[in-house]
Structure formats: structure tokens, C-alpha cells
CSV table of C-alpha atoms and ligand atoms in Angstrom, one decimal:
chain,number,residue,atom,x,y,z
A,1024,UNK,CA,84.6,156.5,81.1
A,1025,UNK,CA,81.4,157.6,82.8
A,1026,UNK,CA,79.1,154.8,82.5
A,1027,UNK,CA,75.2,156.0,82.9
A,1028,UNK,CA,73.8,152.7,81.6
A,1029,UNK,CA,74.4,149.1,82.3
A,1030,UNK,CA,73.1,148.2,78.5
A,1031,UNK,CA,73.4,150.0,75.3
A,1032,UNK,CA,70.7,148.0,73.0
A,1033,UNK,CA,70.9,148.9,69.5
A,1034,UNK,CA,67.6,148.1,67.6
A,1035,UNK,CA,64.2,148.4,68.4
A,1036,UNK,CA,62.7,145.7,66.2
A,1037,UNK,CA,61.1,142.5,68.3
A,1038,UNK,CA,65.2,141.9,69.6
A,1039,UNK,CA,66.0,144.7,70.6
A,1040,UNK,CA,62.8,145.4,72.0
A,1041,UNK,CA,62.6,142.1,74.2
A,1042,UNK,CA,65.9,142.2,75.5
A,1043,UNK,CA,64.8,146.1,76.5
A,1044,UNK,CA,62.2,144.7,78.2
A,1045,UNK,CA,63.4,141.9,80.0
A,1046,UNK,CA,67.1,144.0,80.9
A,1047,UNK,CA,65.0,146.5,82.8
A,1048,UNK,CA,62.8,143.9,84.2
A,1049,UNK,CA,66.3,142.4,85.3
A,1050,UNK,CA,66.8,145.8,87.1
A,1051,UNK,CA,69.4,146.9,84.8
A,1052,UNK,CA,69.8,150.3,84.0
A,1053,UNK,CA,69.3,150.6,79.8
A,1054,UNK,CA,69.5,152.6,77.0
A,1055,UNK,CA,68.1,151.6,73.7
A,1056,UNK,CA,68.3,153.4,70.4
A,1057,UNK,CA,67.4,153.2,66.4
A,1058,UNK,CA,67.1,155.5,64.1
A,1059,UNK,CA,63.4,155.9,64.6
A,1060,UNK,CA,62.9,154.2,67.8
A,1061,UNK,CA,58.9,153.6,68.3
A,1062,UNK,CA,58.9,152.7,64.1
A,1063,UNK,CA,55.6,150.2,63.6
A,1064,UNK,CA,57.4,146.6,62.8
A,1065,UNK,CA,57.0,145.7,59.0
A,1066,UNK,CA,56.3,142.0,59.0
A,1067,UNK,CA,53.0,139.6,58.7
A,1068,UNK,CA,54.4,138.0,61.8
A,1069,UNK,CA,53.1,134.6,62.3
A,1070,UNK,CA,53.9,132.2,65.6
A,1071,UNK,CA,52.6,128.8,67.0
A,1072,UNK,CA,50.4,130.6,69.6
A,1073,UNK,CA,51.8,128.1,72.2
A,1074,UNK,CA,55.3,128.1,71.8
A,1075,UNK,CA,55.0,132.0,72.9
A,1076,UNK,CA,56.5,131.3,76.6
A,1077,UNK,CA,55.1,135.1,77.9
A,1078,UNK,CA,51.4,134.8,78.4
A,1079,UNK,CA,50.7,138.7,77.9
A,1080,UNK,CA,52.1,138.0,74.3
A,1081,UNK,CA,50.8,135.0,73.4
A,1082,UNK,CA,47.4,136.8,73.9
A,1083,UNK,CA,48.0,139.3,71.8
A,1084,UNK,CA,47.1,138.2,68.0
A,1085,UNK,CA,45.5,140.2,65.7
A,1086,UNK,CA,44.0,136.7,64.5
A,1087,UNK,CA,43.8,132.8,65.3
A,1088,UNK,CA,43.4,130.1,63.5
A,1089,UNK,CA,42.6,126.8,65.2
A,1090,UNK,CA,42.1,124.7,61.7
A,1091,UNK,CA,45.5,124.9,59.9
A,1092,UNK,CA,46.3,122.5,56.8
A,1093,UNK,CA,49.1,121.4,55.2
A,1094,UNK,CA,48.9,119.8,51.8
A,1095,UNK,CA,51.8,117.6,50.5
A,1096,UNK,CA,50.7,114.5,48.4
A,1097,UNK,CA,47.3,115.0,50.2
A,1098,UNK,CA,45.7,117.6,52.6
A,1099,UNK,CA,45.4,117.3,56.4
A,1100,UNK,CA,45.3,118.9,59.3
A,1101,UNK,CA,47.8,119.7,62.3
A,1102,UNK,CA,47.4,120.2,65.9
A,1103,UNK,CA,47.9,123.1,67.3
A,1104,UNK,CA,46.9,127.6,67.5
A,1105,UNK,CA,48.5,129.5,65.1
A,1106,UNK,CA,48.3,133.3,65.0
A,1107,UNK,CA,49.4,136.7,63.2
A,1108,UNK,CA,50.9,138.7,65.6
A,1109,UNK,CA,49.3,141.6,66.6
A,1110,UNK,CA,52.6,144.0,66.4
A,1111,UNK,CA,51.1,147.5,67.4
A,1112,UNK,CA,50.0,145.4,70.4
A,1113,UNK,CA,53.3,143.3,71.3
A,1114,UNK,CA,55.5,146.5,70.3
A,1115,UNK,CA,52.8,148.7,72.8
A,1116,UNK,CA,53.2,145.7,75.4
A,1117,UNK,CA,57.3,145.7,75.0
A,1118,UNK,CA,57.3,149.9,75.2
A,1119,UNK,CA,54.9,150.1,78.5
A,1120,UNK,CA,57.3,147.3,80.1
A,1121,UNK,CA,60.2,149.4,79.0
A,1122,UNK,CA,59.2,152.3,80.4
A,1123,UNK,CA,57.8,150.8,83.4
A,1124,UNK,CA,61.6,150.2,84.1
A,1125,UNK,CA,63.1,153.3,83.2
A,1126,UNK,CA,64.4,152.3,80.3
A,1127,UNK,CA,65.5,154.6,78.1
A,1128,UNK,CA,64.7,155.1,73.8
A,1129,UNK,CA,67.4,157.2,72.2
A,1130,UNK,CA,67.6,158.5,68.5
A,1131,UNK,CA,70.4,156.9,67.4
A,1132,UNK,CA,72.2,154.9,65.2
A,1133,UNK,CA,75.2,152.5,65.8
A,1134,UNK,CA,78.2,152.5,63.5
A,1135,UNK,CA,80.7,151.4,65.5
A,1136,UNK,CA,81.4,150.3,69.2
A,1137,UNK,CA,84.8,151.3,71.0
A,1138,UNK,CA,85.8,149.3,74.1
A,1139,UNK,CA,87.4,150.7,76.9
A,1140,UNK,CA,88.5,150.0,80.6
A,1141,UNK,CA,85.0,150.8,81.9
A,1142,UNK,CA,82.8,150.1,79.3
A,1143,UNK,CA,81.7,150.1,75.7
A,1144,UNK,CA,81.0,153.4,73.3
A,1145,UNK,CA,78.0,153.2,70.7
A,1146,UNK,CA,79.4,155.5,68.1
A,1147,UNK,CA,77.3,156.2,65.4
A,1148,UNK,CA,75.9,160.0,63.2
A,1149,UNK,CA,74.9,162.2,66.2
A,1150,UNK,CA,75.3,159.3,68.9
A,1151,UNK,CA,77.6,158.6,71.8
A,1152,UNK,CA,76.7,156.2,74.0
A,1153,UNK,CA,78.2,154.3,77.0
A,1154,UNK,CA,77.5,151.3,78.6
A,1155,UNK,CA,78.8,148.5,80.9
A,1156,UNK,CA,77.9,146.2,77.9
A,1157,UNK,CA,76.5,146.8,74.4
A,1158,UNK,CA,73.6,144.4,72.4
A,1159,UNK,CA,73.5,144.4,68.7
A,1160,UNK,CA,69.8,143.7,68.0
A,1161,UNK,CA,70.1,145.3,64.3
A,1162,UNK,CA,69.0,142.7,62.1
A,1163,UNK,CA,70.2,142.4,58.4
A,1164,UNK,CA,72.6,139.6,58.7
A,1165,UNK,CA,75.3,139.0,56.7
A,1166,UNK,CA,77.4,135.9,55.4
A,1167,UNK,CA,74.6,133.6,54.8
A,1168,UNK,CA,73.8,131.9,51.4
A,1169,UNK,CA,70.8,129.7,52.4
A,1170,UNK,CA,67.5,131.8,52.5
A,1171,UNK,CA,64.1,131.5,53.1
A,1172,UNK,CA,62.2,134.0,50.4
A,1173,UNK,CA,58.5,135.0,50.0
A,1174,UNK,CA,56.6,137.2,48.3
A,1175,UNK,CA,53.3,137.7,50.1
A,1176,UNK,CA,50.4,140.1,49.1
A,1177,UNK,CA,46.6,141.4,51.1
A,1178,UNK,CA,44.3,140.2,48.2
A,1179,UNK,CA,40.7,140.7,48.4
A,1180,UNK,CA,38.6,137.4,48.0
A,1181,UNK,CA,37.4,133.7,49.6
A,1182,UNK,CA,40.2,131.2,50.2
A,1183,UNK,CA,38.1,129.8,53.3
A,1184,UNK,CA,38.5,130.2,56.8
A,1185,UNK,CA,41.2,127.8,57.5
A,1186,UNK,CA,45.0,128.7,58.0
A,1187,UNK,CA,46.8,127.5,54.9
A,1188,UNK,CA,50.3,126.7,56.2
A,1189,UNK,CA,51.9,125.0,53.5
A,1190,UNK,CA,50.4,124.1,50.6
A,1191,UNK,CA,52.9,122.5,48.0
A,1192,UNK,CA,52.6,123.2,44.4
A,1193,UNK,CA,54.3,121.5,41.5
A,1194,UNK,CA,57.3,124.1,41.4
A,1195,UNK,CA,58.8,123.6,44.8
A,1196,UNK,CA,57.4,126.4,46.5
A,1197,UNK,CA,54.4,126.9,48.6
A,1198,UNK,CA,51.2,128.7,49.4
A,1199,UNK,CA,51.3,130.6,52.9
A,1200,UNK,CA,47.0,131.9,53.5
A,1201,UNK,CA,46.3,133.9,56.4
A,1202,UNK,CA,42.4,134.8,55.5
A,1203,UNK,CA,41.1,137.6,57.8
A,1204,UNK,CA,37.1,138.8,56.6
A,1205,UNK,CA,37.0,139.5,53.1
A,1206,UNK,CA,40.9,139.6,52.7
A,1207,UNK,CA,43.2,137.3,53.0
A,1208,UNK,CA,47.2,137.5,53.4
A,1209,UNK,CA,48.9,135.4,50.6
A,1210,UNK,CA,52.7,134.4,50.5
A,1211,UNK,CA,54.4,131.5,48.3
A,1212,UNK,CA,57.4,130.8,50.0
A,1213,UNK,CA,60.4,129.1,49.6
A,1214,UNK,CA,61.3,127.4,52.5
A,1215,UNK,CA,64.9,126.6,51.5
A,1216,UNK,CA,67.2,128.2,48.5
A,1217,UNK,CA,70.3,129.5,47.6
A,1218,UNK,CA,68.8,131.8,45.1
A,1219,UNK,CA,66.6,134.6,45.5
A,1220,UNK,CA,64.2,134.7,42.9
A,1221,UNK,CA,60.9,136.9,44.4
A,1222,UNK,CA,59.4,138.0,40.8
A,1223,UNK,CA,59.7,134.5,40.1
A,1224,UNK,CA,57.5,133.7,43.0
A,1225,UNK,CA,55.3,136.5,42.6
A,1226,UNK,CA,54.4,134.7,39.2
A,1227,UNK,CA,54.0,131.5,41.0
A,1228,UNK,CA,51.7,133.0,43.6
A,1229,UNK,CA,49.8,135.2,41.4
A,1230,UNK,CA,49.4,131.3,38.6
A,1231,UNK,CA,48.0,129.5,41.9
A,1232,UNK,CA,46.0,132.7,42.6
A,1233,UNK,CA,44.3,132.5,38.9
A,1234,UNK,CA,43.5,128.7,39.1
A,1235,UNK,CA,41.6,129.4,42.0
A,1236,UNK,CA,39.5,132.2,40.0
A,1237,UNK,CA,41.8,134.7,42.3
A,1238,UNK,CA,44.1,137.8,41.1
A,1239,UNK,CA,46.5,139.3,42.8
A,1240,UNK,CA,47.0,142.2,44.3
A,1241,UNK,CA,49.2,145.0,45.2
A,1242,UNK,CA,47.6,146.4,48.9
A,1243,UNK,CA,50.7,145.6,51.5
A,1244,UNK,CA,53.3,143.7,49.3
A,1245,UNK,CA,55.9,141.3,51.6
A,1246,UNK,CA,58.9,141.0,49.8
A,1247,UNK,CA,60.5,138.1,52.2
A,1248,UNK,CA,64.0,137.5,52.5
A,1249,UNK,CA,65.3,135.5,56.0
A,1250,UNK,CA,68.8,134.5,56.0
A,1251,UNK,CA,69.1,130.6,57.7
A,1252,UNK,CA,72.5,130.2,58.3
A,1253,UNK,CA,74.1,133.7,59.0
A,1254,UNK,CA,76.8,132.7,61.4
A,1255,UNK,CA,77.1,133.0,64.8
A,1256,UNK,CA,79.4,135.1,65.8
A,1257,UNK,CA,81.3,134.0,68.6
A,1258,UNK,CA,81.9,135.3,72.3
A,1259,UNK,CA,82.5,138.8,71.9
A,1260,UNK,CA,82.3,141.9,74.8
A,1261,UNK,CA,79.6,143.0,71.9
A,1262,UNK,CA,76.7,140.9,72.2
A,1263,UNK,CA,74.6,140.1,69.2
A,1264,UNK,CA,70.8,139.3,69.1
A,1265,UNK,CA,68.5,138.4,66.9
A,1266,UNK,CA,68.4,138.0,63.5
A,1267,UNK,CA,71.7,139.4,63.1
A,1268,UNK,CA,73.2,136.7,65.4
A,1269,UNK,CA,72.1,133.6,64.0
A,1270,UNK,CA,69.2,133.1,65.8
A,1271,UNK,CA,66.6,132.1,62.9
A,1272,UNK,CA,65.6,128.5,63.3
A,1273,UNK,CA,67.2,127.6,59.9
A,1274,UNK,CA,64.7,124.6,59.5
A,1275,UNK,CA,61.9,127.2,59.5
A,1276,UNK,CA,62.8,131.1,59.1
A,1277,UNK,CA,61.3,131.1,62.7
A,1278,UNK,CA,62.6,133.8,65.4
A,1279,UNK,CA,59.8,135.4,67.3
A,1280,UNK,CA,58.5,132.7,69.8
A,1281,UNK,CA,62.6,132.1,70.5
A,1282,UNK,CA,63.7,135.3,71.3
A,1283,UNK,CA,60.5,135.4,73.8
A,1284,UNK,CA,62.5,132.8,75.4
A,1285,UNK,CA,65.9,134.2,75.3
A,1286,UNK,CA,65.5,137.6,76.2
A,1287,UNK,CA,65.1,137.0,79.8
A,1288,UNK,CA,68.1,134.5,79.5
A,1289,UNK,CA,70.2,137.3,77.9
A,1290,UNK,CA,69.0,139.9,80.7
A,1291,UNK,CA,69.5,137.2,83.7
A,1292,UNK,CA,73.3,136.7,82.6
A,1293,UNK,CA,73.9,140.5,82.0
A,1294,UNK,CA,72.4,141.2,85.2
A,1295,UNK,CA,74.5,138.7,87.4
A,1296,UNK,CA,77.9,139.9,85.6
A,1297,UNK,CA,77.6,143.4,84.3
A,1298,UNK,CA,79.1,144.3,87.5
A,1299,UNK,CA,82.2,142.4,87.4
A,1300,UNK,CA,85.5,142.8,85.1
A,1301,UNK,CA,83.2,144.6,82.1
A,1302,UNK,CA,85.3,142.3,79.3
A,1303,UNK,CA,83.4,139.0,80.9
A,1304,UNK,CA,79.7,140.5,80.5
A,1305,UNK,CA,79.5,140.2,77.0
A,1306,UNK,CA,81.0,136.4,77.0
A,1307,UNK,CA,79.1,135.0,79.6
A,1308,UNK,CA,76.3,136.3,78.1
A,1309,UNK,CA,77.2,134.3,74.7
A,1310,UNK,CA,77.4,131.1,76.6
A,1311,UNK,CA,74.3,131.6,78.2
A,1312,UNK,CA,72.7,132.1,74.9
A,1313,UNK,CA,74.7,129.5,73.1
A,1314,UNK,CA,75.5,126.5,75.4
A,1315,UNK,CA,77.1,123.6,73.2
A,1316,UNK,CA,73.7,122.0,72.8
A,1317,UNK,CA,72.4,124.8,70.9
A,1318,UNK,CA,75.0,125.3,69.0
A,1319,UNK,CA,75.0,121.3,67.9
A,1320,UNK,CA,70.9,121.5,67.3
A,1321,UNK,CA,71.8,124.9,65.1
A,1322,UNK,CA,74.1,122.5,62.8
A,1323,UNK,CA,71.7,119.6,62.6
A,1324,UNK,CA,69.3,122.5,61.4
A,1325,UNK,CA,71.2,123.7,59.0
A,1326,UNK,CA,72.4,120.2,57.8
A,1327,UNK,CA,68.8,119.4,57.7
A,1328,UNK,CA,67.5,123.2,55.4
A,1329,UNK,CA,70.6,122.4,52.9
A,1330,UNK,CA,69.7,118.8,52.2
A,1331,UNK,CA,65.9,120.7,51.4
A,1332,UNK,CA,67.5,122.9,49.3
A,1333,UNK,CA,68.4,120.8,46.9
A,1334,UNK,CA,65.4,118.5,46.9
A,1335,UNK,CA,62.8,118.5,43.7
A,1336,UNK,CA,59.3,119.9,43.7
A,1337,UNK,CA,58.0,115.9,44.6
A,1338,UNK,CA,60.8,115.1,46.7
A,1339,UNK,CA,59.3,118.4,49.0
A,1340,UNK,CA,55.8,116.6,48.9
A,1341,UNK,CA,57.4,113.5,50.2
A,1342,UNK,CA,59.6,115.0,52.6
A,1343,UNK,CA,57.0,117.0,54.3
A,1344,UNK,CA,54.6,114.1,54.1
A,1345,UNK,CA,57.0,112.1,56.3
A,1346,UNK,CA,57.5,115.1,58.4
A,1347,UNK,CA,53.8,115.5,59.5
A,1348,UNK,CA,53.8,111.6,59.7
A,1349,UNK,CA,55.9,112.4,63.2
A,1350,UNK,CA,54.6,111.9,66.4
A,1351,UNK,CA,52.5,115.4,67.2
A,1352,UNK,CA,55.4,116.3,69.8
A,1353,UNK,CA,57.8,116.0,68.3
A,1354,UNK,CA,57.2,117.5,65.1
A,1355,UNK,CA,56.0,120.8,67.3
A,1356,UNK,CA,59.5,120.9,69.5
A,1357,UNK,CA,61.3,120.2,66.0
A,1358,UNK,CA,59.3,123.2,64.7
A,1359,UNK,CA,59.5,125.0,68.4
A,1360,UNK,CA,63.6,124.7,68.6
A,1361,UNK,CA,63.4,122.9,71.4
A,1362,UNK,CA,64.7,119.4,70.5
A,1363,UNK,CA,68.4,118.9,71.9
A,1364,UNK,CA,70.5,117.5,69.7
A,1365,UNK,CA,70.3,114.2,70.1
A,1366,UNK,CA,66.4,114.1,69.9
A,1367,UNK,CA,66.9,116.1,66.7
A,1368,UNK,CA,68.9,113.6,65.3
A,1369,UNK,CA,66.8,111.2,66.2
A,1370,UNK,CA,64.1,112.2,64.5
A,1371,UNK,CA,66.0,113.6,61.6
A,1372,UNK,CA,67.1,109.7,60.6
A,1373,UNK,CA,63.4,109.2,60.2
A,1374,UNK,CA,63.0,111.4,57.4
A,1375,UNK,CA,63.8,110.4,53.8
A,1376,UNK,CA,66.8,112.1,52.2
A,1377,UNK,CA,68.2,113.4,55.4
A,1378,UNK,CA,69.9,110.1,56.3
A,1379,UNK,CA,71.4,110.1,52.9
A,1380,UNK,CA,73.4,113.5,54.4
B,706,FAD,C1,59.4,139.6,55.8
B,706,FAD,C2,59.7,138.8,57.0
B,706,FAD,C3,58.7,138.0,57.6
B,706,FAD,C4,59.0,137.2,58.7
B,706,FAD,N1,58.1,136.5,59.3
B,706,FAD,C5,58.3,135.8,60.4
B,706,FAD,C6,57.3,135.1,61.1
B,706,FAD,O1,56.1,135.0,60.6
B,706,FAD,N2,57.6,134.5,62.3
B,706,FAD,C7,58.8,134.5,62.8
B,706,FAD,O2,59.0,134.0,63.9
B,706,FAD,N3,59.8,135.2,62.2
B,706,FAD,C8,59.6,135.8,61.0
B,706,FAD,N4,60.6,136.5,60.4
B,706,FAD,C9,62.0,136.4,61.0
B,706,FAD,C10,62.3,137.4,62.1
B,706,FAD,O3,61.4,137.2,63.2
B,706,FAD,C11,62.3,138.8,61.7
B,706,FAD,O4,63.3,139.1,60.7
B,706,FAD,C12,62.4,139.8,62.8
B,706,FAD,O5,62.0,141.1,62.4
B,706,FAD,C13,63.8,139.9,63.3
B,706,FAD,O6,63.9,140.8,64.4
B,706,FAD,P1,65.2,141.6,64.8
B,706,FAD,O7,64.8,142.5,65.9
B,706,FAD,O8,66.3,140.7,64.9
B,706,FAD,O9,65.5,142.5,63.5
B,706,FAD,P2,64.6,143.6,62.8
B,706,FAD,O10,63.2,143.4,62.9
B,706,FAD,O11,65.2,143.8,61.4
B,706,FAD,O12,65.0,145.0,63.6
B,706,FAD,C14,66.2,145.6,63.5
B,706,FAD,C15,66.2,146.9,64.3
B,706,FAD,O13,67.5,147.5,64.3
B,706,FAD,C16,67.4,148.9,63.9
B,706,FAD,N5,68.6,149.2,63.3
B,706,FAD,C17,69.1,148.8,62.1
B,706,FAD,N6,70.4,149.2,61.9
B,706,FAD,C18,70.7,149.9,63.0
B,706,FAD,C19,71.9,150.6,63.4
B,706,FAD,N7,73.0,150.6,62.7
B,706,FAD,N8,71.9,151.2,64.7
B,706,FAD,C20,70.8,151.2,65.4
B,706,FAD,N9,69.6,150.5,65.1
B,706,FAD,C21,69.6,149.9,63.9
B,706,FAD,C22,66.2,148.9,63.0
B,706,FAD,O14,65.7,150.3,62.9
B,706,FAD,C23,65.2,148.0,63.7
B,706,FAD,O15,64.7,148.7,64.8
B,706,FAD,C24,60.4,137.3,59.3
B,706,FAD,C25,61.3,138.0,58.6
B,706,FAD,C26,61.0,138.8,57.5
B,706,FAD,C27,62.1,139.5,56.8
């Protein structure tokens, strides 16, 4: 099998695209294909500015908010830069890195991969493409039944100029307010559930909107499904990343500031093994991404998101009350991913209703 790549990377969303770029900063030859490779990213991304570990990225918002509140019982404030991702900017950033590399964008589409002696074939409508190694950065999970759903809206009035980040109403669900000028970006989420309801929070948000003399409106709808706990799947020659490979924090629906950490982990391990027996590339590349520690913080979070599943509208309000009662660090790492394990559980026996688990 004639191998011109090192790395097949199907999907070009933030995944795929950071593993691109940090595979051919790893001076690995690589190939990466979608169906419409350069297609603008859908999401309102959102990220704690600081937890961004690529400087270049981290700079590039499209807005930042320095005052953001939370309202549980009460409102207050938390420390700490929180942005909207620019995503022309970050996806222009991650194609200039790519193609200072030589990496190559393919039309493509992967259907199916084939393993052989040499390598691995993406096989897919039209495509036929060999590598040492293949990553599935593809997204759309399957196999999880804990979600984190939204419906967000651009409606045109004056919530203030502070970041809302959670603001708890009496139903369980709550307000998401990213103001920007005269417009502001709206979302009532819920953080938790094992039912996907989005007209029913389209009526929340659109109730909350009219109480505040607001209405709704239908410029650049988010309907907002993240799955929490897809599973993992386990050491494989294919590798998986992303959101298709469990990588959501499941305590938050948070991905972006994580896979700016892992992609360089992904491309260092591919780049010290793809030249070895090809069946170990894929492997070490899963251990690398998924030492034991992770794996154990990954249950504590999901431990943690189906306890909040389950709680009631006040029990929320309490709950998150207590959770912004931690100590400023560790709330961030909790939020961030990076407690270990057993500083997660640590400060997950401080919080009502979890200990009850
Ligand atoms: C509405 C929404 C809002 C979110 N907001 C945030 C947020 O504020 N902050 C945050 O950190 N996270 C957020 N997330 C979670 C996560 O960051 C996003 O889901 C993110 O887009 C996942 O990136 P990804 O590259 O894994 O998948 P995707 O962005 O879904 O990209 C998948 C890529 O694979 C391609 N593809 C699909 N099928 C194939 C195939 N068969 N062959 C080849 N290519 C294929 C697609 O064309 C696309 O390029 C949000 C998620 C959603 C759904």
C-alpha cells in the first residue's frame, strides 16, 4: 500500500482543524478532508479566554467580557475573561498554520476506514485515501443520553454590557447573554438533561425575554444539542477526536480550550510512533490522550452532570450557589478540566447532593 501521508484527518471543524495544525507543525506529512473543507464553523463559541493554552488563539475573540455574572439565589460576579470566539479568525489562523506545513485539504468524505499491512484507507463517495494512521475528528457522537441543549437567538435590544453566564430561572434552565452593540446573543440552556426539549426552551427564553420588555428574535437561531457522555471509544489503530470521542467536558458542554491542549499531544505521540509497526500508532496515541487519570476525572464528571440532571429548578440555585462559593481556583480548573481526580473528588464532596451519589 503506497502511503503518501503520515495522517489522514477526517473533519475540518475546530478537531480536525487543530490536530491539522499541530500534525504538520509536528513535521508529519497530512492529509485532511470534509466534505466542504474551508466551511465557516456554525457555533456562538464561547471560552474562558485563559484557559486557551495557544496565545495566537486566545487573542483572537470577536468580543471580551471582563464583568461576567452568575445569578443563583442572588447575583455576583466571577473572576476571570471570557470571550466569543472569533471563528473566521481561529479557522484563518488554523488554515495559514496548515498550509505553512504543507498540509494538505481534500474534498472528501469518510465512510469507512480499511486497515492494512502498511497503513489505513479512508474510503468514503469519491475518496480514497491512505495513511500511516487515520483521525476521526467528525463530530456527531453517538451513544450518549445526557445532553446539554440550548436554543440561543441574535435579538436586537439592551440587556447591559455585562456577560450573563448563568442566570437561573424558576424552571431549571438558564439565561446565556452575550451583548455585542445594539444586539445581543441569547441562549437558555440546559446544562444537564436526558430530554431534549428545544421549543420548550425557546418558550422559556422568549417568557424571560418578555419580562424584561424584550421579544425574541429569529436573526441566527442556535439550536444546541452537546452530547456529555458519548463514550470513549477505546484504543483503536483509528484514532478519534473531538466531539466524536468523548472529549466534551461533561460538567460543562466545554471542548474548545481542551482540544487547544490536546492537539499538540495527539501530534507529539503520532509523530514519535507513526514510523514504527503502523498497528501501535493509533494506540499509543489513545494513551497519550487518555492516561488513566483522565479517564477517572471523565467519570467523576459524568457522575457529577447525572446527579444535576435530576436536580429541581431550586436545588440548581443551591447547587450552583455552593459551586461559586469554591475557592476561585478551583472552581476555574473544575471548569478548565484540569483537576486530577482526586482534587475533583475533593471538591465534589463539598457540594450538596453530590455526596449523596
Ligand atoms: C451549538 C453548539 C455550541 C457549542 N458551544 C461551545 C462553546 O461555546 N464552547 C465550547 O468549548 N464548546 C462548545 N460546543 C462544543 C464543541 O466545542 C463543538 O461541538 C465543536 O464544534 C466540536 O468540534 P469537532 O471538530 O469535534 O466537531 P464539529 O465541529 O461537528 O466538526 C465536524 C467536522 O467533520 C466533518 N465531517 C462530518 N462527517 C464527516 C465525514 N463522514 N467525513 C469527513 N468529514 C466529516 C464536518 O464537515 C466538520 O468539518 C458547542 C457545540 C454546539 C453543538
Amino acid at each position: 500500500m503506497h502511503t503518501r501521508f503520515d495522517v489522514a484527518i477526517a473533519g475540518t471543524g475546530p478537531a480536525g482543524m487543530l490536530a491539522a495544525a499541530a500534525c504538520g507543525a509536528a513535521g508529519l506529512r497530512v492529509a485532511c478532508l470534509a466534505p466542504v473543507p474551508h466551511a465557516a464553523w456554525g457555533p456562538v463559541y464561547g471560552v474562558w479566554v485563559d484557559d486557551v493554552a495557544d496565545a495566537e488563539l486566545a487573542g483572537a475573540m470577536a468580543a471580551v467580557w471582563s464583568r461576567v455574572s452568575v445569578q443563583t439565589h442572588r447575583t455576583e460576579y466571577v473572576q476571570g475573561l471570557y470571550g466569543r470566539v472569533d471563528r473566521a479568525r481561529w479557522q484563518a489562523i488554523l488554515r495559514d498554520r496548515c498550509e505553512a506545513t504543507g498540509v494538505t485539504f481534500l474534498t472528501g468524505r469518510l465512510d469507512r476506514v480499511e486497515h492494512g499491512a502498511d497503513g489505513s484507507r479512508v474510503i468514503g463517495p469519491d475518496t480514497d485515501v491512505t495513511a500511516r494512521v487515520v483521525v476521526q475528528a467528525t463530530g456527531s457522537p453517538e451513544g450518549a443520553s445526557l445532553f446539554q441543549v440550548a436554543w440561543g437567538e441574535v435579538i436586537e435590544g439592551d440587556l447591559g454590557q455585562d456577560m450573563r453566564w448563568m442566570e437561573f430561572g424558576d424552571d431549571g434552565s438558564f439565561l446565556y447573554a452575550m451583548p455585542d452593540g445594539e444586539r445581543v446573543f441569547v441562549e437558555e440552556t440546559s446544562l444537564a438533561t436526558r430530554v431534549i426539549d428545544l421549543d420548550g426552551l425557546r418558550d422559556r427564553l422568549h417568557a424571560r425575554l418578555a419580562k424584561l420588555g424584550l421579544s425574541g428574535g429569529s436573526v441566527g437561531v442556535e439550536r444546541c444539542v452537546i452530547a456529555l457522555d458519548a463514550p470513549v471509544p477505546g484504543p483503536d489503530r483509528l484514532v478519534r477526536f473531538g466531539s466524536n470521542a468523548g472529549m466534551v467536558n461533561p460538567s460543562t458542554g466545554y471542548l474548545l480550550a481542551r482540544l487547544v491542549e490536546a492537539a499538540p499531544v495527539l501530534a507529539a505521540s503520532l509523530a514519535a510512533n507513526v514510523e514504527g509497526r503502523v498497528e501501535a500508532a493509533g494506540p499509543a496515541a489513545w494513551n497519550a490522550l487518555w492516561p488513566a487519570s483522565r479517564r477517572a476525572q471523565r467519570l467523576l464528571h459524568i457522575a457529577g452532570a447525572q446527579v444535576v440532571a435530576r436536580l429541581s429548578p431550586s436545588q440548581l440555585k443551591t447547587f450552583f450557589a455552593a459551586f461559586f462559593r469554591l475557592p476561585a481556583g478551583t472552581r476555574r480548573a473544575w471548569l478548565a478540566d484540569h483537576l486530577g481526580p482526586v482534587e475533583l473528588a475533593s471538591a465534589m464532596a463539598r457540594m450538596p447532593f453530590l455526596v449523596e451519589v
